[in-house]
CSV table of C-alpha atoms and ligand atoms in Angstrom, one decimal:
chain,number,residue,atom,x,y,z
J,1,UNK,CA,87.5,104.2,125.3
J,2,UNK,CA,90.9,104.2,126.8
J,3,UNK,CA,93.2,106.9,127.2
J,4,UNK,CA,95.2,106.8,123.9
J,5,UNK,CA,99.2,108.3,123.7
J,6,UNK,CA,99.1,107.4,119.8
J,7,UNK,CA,101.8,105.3,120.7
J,8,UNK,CA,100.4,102.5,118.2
J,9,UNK,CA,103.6,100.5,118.4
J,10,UNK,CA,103.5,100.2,122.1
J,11,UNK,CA,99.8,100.1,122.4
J,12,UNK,CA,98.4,96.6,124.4
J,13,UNK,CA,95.4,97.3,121.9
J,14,UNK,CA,97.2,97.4,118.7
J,15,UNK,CA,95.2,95.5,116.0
J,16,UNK,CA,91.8,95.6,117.9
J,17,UNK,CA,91.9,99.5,118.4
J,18,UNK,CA,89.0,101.4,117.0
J,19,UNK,CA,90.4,105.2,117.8
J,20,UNK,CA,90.2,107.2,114.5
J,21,UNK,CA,93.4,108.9,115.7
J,22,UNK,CA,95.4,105.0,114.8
J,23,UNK,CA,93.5,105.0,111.9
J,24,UNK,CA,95.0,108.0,110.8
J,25,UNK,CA,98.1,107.2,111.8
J,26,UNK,CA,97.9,104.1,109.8
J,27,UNK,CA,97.1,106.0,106.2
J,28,UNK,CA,100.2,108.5,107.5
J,29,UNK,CA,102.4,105.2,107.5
J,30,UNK,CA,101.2,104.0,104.6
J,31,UNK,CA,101.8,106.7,102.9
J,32,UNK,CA,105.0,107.5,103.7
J,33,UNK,CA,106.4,103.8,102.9
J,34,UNK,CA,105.2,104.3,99.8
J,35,UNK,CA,106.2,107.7,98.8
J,36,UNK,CA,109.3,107.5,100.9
J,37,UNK,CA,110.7,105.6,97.7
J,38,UNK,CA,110.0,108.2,95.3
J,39,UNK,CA,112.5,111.1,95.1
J,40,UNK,CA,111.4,114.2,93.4
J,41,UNK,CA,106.8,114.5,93.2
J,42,UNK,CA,105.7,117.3,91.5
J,43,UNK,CA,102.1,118.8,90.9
J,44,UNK,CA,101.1,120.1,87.4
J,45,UNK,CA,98.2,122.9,87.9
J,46,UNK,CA,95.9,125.7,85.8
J,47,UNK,CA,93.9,128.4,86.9
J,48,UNK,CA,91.1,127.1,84.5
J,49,UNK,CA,90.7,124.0,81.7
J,50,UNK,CA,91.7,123.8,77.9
J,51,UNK,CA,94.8,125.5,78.6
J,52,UNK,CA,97.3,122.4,78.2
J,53,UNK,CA,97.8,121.6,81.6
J,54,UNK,CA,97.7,117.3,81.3
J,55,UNK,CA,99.8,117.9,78.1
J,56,UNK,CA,102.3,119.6,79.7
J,57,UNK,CA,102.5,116.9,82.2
J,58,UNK,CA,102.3,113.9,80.6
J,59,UNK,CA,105.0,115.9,78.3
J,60,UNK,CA,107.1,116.1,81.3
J,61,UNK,CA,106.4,113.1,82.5
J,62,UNK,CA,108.1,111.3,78.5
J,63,UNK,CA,110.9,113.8,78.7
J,64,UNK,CA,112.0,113.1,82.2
J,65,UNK,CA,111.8,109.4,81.3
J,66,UNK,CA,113.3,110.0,77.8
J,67,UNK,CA,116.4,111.3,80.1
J,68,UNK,CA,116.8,108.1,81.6
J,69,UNK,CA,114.4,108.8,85.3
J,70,UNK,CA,112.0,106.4,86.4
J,71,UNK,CA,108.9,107.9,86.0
J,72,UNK,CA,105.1,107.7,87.8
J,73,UNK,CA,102.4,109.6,86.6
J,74,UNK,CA,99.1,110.4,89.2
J,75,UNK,CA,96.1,111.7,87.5
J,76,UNK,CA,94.6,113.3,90.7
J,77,UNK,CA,91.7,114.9,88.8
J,78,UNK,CA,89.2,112.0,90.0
J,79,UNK,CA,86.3,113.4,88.4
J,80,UNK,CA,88.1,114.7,85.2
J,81,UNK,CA,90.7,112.0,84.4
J,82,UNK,CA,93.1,112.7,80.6
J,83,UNK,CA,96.1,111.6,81.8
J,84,UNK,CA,95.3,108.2,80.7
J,85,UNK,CA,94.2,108.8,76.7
J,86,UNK,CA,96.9,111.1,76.5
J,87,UNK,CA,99.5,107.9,77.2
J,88,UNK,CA,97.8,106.0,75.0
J,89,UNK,CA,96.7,103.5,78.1
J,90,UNK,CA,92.6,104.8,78.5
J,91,UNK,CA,91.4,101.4,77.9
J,92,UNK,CA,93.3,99.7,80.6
J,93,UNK,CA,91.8,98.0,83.8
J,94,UNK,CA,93.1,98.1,87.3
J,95,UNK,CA,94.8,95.2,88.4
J,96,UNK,CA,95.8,94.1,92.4
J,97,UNK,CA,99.2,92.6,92.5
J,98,UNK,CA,100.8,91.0,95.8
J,99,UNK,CA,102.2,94.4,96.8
J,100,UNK,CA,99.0,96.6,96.0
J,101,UNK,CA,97.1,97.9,93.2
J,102,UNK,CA,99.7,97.9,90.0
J,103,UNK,CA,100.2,100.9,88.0
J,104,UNK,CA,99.4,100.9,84.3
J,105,UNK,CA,102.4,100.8,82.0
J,106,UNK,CA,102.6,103.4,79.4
J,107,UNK,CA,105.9,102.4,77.1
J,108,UNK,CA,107.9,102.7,80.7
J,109,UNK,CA,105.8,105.1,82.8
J,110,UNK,CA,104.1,103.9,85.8
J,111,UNK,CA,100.5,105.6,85.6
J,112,UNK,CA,97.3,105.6,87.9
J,113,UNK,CA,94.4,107.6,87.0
J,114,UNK,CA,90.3,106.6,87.6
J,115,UNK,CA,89.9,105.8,84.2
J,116,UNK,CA,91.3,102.3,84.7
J,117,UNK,CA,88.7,102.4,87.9
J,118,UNK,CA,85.4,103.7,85.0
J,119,UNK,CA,83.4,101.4,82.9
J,120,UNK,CA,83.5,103.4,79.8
J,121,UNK,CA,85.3,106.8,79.0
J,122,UNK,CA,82.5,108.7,78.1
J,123,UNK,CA,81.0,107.5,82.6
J,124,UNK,CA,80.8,110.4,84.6
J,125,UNK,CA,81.8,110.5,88.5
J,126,UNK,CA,80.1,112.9,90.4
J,127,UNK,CA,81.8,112.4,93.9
J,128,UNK,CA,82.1,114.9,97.0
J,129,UNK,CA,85.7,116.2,98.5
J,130,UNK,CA,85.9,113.4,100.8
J,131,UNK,CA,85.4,110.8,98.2
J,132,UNK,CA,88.1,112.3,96.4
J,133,UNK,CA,90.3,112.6,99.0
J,134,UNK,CA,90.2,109.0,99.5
J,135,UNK,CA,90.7,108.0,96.2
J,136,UNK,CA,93.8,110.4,96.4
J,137,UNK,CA,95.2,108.9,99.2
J,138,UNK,CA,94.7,105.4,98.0
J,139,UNK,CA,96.6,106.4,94.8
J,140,UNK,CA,99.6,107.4,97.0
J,141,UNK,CA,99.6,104.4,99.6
J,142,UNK,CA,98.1,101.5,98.1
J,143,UNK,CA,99.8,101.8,94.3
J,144,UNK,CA,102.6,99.5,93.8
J,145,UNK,CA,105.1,102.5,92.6
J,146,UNK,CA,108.2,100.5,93.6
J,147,UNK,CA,111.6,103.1,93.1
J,148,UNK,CA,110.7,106.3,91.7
J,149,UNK,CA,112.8,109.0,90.5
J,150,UNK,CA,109.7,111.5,89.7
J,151,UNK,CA,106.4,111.3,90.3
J,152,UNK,CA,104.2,114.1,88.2
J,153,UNK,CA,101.2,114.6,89.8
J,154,UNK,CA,98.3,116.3,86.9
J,155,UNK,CA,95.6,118.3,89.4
J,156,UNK,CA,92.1,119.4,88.3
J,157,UNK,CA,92.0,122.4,86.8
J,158,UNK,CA,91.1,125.7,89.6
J,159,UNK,CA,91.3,125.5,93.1
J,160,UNK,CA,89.3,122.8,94.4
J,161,UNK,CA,90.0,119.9,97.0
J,162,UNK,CA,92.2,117.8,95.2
J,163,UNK,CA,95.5,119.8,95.4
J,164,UNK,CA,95.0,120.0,99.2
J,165,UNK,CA,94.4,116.6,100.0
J,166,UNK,CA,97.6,116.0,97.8
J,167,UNK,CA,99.6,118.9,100.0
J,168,UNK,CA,98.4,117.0,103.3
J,169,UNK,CA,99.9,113.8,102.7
J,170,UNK,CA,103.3,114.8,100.9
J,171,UNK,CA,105.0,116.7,102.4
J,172,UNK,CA,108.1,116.7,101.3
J,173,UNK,CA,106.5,117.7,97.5
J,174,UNK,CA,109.2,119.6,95.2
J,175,UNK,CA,106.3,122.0,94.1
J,176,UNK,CA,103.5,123.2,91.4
J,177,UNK,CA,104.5,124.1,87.9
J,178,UNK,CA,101.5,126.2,86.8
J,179,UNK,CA,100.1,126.4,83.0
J,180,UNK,CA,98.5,129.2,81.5
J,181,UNK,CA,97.9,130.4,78.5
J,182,UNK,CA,98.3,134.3,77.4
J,183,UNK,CA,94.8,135.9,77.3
J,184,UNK,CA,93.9,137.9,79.9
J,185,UNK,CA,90.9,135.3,81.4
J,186,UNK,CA,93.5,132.7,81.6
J,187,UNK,CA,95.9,134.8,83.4
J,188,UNK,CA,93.9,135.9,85.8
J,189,UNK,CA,92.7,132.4,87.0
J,190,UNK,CA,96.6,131.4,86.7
J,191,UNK,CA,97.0,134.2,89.6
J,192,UNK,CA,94.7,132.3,91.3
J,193,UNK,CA,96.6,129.0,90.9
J,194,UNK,CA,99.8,131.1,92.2
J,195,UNK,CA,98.1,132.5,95.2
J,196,UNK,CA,96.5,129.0,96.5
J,197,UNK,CA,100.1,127.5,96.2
J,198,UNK,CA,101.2,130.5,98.3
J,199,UNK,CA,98.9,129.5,101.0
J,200,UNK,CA,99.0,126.1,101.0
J,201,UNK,CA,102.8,127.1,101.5
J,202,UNK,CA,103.9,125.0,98.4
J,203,UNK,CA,107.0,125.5,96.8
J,204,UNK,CA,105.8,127.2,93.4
J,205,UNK,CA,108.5,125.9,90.4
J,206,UNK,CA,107.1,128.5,87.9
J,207,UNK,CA,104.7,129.2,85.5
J,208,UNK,CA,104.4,127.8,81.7
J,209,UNK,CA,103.1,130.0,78.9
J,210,UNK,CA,101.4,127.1,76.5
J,211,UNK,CA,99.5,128.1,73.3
J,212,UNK,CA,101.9,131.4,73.3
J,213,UNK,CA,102.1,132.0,69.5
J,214,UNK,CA,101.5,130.0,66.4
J,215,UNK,CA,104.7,129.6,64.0
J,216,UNK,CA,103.7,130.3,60.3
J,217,UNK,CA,104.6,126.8,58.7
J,218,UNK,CA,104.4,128.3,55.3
J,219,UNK,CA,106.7,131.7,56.3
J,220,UNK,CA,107.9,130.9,59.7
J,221,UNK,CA,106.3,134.0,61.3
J,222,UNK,CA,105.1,133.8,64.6
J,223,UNK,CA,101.3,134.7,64.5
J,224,UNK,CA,100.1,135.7,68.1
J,225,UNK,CA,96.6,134.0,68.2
J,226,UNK,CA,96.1,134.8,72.2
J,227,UNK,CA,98.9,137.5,72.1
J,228,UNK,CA,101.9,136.4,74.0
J,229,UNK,CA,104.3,137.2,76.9
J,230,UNK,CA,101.2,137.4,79.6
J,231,UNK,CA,102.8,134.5,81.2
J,232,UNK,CA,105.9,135.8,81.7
J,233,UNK,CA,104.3,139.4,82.7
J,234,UNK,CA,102.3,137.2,85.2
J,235,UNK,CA,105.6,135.1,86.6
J,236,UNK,CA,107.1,138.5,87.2
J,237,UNK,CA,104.5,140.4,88.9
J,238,UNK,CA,103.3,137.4,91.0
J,239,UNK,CA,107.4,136.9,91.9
J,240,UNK,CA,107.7,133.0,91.1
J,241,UNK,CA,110.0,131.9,88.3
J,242,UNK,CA,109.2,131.7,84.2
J,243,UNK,CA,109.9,128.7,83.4
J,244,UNK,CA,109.6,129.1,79.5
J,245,UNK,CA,106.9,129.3,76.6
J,246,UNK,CA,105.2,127.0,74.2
J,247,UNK,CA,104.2,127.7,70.8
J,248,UNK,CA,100.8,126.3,69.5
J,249,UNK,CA,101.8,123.7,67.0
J,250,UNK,CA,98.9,121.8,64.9
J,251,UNK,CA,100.6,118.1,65.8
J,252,UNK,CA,99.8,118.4,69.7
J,253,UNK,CA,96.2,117.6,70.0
J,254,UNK,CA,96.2,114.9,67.1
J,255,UNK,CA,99.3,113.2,68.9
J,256,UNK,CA,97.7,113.5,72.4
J,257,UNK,CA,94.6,112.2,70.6
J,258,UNK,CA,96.1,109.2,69.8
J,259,UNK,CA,98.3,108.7,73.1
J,260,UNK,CA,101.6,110.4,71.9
J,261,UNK,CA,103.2,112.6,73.3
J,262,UNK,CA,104.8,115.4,71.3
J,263,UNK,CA,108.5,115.1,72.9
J,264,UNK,CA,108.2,111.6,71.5
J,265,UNK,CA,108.6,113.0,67.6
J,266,UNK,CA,110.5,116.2,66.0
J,267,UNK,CA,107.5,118.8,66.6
J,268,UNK,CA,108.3,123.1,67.4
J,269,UNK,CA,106.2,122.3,70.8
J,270,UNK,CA,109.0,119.6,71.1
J,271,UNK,CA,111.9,121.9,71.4
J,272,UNK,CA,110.5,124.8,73.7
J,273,UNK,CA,109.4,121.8,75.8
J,274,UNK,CA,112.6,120.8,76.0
J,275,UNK,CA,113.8,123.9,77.6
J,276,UNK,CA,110.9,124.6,79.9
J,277,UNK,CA,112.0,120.5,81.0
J,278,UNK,CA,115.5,122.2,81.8
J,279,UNK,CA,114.0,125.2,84.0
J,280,UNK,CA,112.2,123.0,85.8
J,281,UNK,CA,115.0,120.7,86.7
J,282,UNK,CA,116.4,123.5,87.8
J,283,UNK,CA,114.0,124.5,90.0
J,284,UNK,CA,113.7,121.0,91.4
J,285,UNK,CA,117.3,121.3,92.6
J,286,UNK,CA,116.7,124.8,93.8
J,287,UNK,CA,114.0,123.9,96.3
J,288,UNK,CA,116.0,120.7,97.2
J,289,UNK,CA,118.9,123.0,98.3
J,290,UNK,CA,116.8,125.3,100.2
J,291,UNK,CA,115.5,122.5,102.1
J,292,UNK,CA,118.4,120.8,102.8
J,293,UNK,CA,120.0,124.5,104.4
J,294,UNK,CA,116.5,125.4,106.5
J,295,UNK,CA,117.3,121.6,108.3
J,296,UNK,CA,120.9,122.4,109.0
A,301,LIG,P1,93.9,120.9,80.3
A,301,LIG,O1,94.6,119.8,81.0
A,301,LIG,O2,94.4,122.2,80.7
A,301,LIG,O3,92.4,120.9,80.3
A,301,LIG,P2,94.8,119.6,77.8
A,301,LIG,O4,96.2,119.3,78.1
A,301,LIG,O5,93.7,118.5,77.9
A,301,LIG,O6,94.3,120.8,78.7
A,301,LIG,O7,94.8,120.3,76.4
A,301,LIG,C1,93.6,120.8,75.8
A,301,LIG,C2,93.7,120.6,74.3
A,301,LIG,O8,94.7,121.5,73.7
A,301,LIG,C3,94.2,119.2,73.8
A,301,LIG,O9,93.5,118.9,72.7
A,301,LIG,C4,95.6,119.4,73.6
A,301,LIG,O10,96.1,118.5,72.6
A,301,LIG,C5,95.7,120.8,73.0
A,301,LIG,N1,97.0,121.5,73.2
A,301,LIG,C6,97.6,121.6,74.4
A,301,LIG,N2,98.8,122.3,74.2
A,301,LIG,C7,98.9,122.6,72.9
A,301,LIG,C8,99.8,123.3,72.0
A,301,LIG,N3,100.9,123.9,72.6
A,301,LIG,N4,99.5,123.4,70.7
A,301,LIG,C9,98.4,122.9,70.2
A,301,LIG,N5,97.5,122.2,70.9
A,301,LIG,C10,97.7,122.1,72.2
């Protein structure tokens, strides 16, 4: 094989070249021209699963639409995909449209998971890293996303393959909003979430504390099932923001069971959400700022 400068453009072999190096360079490219037209991407993550982590985004996802953004959600857990029952859209098919595969539309949101890609809900994949990291990548250059103003990205639950591959092809990612919940187990794997964001130098937006509390509907009291606060007491040790707290509330998991999500109707969860939406916001614009002075 020839010398190669990975100077593809200029290259007398362009189109015929077999070097894996343009190959690469290709999925780079593609990538970019794809994601280039989305604005803010941020990663939803958990230590561990159950603890509310593909509520949380898909509730994110609603608000930040709700607030008049156009909105993309990625289900990047390939072998684990919720994303698309909790939107109401788990029955749907992909479809290839003249610019790529098309996005499913939830009521407005643009959404890719490998549940359109599975015969039936209940299939199981059982696919290596490097399977997954194709799928991932194919979700970010071969999806017709068109303009976004967000895309929320809901990872696996732990620390396994799929947030890396993600890190490796965006880089310009706003950052991770981690979910816990307050018990002790949780916590500690949310530490882990913290520390693998740390490494993989991402920006880390702060840390959610879901399921903290259950509000008495007959007295109003707050009843702490899994104690409370541990989230915060993580943020704070750990040094990354707290981005806010959400109470159990009985009308989550019967919503999300029938592809609603709770910002769309009057619930408690609703209105801490709300807040934690805020925070993060914030923290969007904070990383933004801190970019935009490190390239001065
Ligand atoms: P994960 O993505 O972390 O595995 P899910 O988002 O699938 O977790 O949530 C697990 C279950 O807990 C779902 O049935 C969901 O509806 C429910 N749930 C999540 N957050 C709350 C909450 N704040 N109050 C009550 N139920 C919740």
């Amino acid at each position: 094989m020839e010398e190669c400068d990975a100077n593809c453009e200029s290259c007398a072999t362009k189109g015929t070249c077999t070097d894996p190096r343009n190959e690469m360079d290709a999925m780079a490219r593609a990538v970019s021209a794809r994601m280039g037209r989305v604005k803010h991407k941020i990663m939803v993550a958990s230590g561990k699963g159950g603890v509310g982590k593909s509520t949380v985004a898909v509730n994110l996802a609603r608000s930040l639409q709700a607030r008049g953004y156009r909105v993309g959600v990625m289900d990047a857990d390939i072998t684990g995909p919720s994303t698309a029952k909790l939107l109401g859209v788990e029955g749907e098919r992909l479809s290839a449209g003249p610019g790529g595969i098309e996005p499913v539309d939830s009521k407005g949101l643009k959404v890719i998971s490998m549940a359109f890609a599975l015969s039936d809900s209940g299939s199981a994949i059982v696919w290596r890293g490097p399977m997954k990291m194709a799928a991932i990548r194919q979700f970010l250059s071969d999806v017709s996303w068109g303009d976004l103003d967000y895309l929320i990205i809901d990872l696996p639950p732990g620390t396994s393959d799929e947030p890396l591959s993600v890190v490796n092809l965006l880089a310009d990612l706003n950052g991770v909003v981690i979910v816990t919940t307050p018990q002790e187990v949780a916590l500690l794997d949310s530490r882990k979430a913290v520390n693998m964001a740390k490494s993989m130098k991402v920006p880390i937006l702060g840390i959610v504390e879901n399921m903290s509390g259950l509000v008495c509907p007959h007295c109003g009291e707050v009843i702490e099932i899994f104690k409370i606060g541990g989230g915060k007491r993580a943020a704070q040790e750990l040094g990354v923001p707290f981005l806010g707290a959400i109470p159990i509330d009985p009308e989550v998991a019967p919503l999300g069971d029938d592809g609603v999500a709770f910002v769309e109707r009057r619930t408690a969860a609703a209105e801490s959400f709300e807040k934690v939406v805020e925070r993060i916001l914030e923290e969007v614009e904070e990383v933004e700022e801190t970019r935009k002075a490190t390239l001065r």
